[in-house]
PDB file of C-alpha atoms in Angstrom:
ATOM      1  CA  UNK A   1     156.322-162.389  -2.599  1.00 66.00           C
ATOM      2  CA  UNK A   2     156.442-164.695  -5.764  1.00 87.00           C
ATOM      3  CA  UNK A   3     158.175-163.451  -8.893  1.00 88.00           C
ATOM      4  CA  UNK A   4     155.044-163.332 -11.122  1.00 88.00           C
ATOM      5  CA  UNK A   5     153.660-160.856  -8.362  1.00 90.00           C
ATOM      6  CA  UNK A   6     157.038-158.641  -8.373  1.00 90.00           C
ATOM      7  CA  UNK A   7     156.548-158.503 -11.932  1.00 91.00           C
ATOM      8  CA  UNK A   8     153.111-157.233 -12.642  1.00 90.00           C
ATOM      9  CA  UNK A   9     153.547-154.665  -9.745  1.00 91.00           C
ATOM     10  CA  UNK A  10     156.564-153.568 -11.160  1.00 91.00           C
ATOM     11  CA  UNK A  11     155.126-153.707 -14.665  1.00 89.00           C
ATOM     12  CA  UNK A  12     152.554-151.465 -13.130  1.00 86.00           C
ATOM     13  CA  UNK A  13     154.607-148.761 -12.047  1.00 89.00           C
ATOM     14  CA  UNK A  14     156.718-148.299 -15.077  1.00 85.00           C
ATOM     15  CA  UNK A  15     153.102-147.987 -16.947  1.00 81.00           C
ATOM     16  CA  UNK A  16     151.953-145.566 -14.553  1.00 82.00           C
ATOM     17  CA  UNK A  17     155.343-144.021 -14.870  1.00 82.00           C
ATOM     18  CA  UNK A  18     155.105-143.563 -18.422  1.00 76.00           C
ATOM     19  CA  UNK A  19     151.436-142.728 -18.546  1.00 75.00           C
ATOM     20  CA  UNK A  20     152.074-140.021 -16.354  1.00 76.00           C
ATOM     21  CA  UNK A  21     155.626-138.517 -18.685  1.00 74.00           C
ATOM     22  CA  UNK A  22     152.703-139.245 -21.335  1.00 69.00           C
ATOM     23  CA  UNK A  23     149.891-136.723 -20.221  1.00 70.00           C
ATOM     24  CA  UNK A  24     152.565-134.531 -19.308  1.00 70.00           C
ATOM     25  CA  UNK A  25     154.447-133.772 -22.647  1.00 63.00           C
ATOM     26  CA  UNK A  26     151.354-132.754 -24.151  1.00 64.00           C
ATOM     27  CA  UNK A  27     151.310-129.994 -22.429  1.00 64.00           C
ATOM     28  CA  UNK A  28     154.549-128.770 -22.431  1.00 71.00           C
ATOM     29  CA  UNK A  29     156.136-130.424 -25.181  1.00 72.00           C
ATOM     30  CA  UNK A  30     153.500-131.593 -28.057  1.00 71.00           C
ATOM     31  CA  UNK A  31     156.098-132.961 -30.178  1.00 76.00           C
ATOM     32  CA  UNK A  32     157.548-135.134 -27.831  1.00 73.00           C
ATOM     33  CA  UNK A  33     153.711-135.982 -26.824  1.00 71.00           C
ATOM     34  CA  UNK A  34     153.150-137.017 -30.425  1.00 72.00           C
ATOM     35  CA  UNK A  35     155.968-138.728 -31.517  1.00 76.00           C
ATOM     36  CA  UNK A  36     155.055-140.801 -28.138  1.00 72.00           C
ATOM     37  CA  UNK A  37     151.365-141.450 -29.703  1.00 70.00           C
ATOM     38  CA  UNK A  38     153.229-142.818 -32.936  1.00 75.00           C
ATOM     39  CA  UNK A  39     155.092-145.129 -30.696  1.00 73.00           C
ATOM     40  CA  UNK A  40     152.261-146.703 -29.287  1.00 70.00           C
ATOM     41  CA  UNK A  41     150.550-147.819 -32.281  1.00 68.00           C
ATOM     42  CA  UNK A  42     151.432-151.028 -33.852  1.00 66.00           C
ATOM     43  CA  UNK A  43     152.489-150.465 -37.273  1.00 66.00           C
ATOM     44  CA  UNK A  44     149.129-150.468 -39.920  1.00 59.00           C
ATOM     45  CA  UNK A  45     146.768-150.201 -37.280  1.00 58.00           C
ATOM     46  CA  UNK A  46     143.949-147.367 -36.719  1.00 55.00           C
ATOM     47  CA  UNK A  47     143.728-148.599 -33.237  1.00 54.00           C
ATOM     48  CA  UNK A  48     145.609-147.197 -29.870  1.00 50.00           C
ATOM     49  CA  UNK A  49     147.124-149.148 -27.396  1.00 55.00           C
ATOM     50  CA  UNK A  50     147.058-146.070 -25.085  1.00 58.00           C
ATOM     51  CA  UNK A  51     144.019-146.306 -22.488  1.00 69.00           C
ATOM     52  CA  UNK A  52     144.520-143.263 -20.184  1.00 77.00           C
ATOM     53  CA  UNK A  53     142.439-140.423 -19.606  1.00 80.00           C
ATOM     54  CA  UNK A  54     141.879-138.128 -16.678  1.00 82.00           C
ATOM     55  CA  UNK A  55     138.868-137.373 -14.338  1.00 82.00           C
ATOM     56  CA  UNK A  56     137.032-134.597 -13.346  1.00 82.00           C
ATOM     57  CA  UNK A  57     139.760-133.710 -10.820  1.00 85.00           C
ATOM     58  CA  UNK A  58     142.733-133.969 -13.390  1.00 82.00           C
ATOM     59  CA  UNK A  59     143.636-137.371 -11.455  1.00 83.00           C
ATOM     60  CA  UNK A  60     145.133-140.113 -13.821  1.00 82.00           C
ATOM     61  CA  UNK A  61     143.011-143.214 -15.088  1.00 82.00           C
ATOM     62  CA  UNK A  62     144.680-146.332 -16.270  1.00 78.00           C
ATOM     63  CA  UNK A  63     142.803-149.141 -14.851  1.00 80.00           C
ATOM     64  CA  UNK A  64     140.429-150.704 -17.689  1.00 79.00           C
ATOM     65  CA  UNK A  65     137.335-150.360 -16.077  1.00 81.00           C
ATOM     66  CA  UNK A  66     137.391-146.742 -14.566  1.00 84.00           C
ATOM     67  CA  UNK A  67     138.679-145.251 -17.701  1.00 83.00           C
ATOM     68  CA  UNK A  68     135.548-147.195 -19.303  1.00 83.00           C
ATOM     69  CA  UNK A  69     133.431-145.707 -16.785  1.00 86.00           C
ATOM     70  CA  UNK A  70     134.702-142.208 -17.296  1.00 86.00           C
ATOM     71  CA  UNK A  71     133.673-142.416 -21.170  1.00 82.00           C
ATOM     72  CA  UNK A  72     130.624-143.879 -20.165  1.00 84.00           C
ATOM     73  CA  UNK A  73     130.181-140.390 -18.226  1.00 85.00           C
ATOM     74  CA  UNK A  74     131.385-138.316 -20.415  1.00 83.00           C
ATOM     75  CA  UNK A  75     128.969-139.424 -23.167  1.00 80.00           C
ATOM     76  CA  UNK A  76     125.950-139.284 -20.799  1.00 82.00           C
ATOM     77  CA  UNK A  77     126.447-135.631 -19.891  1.00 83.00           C
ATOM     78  CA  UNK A  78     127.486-134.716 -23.751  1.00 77.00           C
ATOM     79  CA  UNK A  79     123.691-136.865 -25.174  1.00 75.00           C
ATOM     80  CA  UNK A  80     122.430-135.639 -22.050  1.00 75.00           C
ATOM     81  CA  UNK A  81     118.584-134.355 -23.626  1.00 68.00           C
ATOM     82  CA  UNK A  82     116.883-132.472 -20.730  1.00 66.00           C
ATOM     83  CA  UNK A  83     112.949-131.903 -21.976  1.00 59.00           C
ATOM     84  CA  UNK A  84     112.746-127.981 -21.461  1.00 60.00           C
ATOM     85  CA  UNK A  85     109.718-127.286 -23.197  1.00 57.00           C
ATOM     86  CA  UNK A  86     106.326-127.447 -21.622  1.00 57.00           C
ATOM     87  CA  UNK A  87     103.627-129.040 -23.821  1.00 59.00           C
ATOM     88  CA  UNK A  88     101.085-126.011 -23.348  1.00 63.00           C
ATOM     89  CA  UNK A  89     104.316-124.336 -25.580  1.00 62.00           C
ATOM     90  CA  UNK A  90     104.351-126.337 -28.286  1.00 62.00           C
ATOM     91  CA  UNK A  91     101.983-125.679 -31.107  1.00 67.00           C
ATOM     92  CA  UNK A  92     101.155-128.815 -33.769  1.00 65.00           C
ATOM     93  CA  UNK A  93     100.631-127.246 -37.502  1.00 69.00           C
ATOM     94  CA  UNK A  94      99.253-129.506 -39.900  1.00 69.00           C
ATOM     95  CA  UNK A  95     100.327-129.410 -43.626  1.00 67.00           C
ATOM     96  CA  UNK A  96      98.212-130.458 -46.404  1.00 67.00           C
ATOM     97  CA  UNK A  97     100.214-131.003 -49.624  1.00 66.00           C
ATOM     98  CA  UNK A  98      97.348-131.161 -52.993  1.00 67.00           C
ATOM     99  CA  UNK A  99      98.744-133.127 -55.650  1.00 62.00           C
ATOM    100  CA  UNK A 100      96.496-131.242 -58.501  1.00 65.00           C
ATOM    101  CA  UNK A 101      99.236-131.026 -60.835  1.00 65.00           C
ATOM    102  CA  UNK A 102      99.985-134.985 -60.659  1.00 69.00           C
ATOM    103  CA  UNK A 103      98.107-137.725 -62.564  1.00 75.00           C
ATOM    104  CA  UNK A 104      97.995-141.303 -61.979  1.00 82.00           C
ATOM    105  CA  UNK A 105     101.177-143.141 -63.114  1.00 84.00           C
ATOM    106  CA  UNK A 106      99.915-144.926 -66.523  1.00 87.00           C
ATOM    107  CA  UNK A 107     101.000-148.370 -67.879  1.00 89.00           C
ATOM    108  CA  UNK A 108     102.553-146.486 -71.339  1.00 90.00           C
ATOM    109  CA  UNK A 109     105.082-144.323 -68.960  1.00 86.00           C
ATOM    110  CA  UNK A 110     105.619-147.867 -66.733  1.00 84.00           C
ATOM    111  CA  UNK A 111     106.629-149.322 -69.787  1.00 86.00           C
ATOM    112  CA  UNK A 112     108.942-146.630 -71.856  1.00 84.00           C
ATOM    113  CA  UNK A 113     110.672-145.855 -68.167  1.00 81.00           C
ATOM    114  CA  UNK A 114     113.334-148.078 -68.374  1.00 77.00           C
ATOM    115  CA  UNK A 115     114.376-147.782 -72.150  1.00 76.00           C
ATOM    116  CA  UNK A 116     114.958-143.815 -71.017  1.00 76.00           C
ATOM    117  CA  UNK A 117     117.416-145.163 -68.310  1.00 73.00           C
ATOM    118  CA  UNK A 118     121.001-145.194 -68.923  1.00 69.00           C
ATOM    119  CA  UNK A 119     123.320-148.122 -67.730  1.00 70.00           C
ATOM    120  CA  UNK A 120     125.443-147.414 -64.848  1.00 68.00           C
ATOM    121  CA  UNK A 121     125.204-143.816 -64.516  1.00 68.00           C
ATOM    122  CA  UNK A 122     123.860-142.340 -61.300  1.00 67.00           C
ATOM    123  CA  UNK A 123     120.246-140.855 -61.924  1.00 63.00           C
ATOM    124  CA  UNK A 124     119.567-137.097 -61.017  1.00 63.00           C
ATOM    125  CA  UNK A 125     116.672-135.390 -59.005  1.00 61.00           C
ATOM    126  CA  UNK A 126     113.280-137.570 -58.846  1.00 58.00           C
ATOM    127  CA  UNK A 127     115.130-139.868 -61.568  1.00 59.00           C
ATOM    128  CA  UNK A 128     116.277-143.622 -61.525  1.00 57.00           C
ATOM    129  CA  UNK A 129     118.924-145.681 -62.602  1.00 56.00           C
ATOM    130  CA  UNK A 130     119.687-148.812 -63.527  1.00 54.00           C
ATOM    131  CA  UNK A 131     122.846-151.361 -62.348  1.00 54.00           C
ATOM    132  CA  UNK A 132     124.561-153.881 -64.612  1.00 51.00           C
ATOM    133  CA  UNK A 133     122.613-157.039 -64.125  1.00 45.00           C
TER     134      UNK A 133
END
């Protein structure tokens, strides 16, 4: 066997080794679990470098691709959207809203609108607003 060889298999069982201590302490010792989890993140980074998460069996998953595969699953069955209702069930109501109390918008209010608007402050219900130009 070359050395390069020795080395990623052996590389591979200490990750293994450690993913396993890993999933472990979390349940029996969470500080330990999360002062692990603090470890593994590079300093000013929102991002993990841990990729292991178990199957449907409890079995480990490190390998890129099946752990990729078991989010994909897991987000199928959670957006899963099974069409239950028959269409005989569902009933269509129409709404008519009347706009009798509403006139036409006139040129005079079109015109006076934006001297009533105040500069940088955010407008309230059915108002508007103007930015700094």
């Amino acid at each position: 066997m070359r050395a390069k060889e020795s080395v990623k298999i052996r590389k591979n069982e200490i990750i293994e080794r450690y993913d396993k201590r890993f999933s472990d302490n979390f349940r029996t010792n969470q500080k330990l679990f999360w002062h692990m989890v603090k470890k593994t993140l590079p300093e000013n980074s929102e991002t993990s470098r841990i990729h292991v998460i178990r199957d449907n069996d409890g079995q480990l998953l490190n390998k890129e691709n099946n752990v990729k595969e078991r989010w994909k699953n897991y987000f199928e069955s959670v957006f899963a959207c099974e069409d239950t209702v028959a269409d005989s069930d569902v009933t269509a109501t129409e709404y008519i809203i009347e706009d009798t109390n509403e006139s036409e918008i006139t040129m005079n209010e079109i015109i006076k609108a934006p001297t009533r608007m105040k500069v940088g402050k955010a407008a309230g219900y059915g108002e508007s607003f103007v930015r700094d130009a």
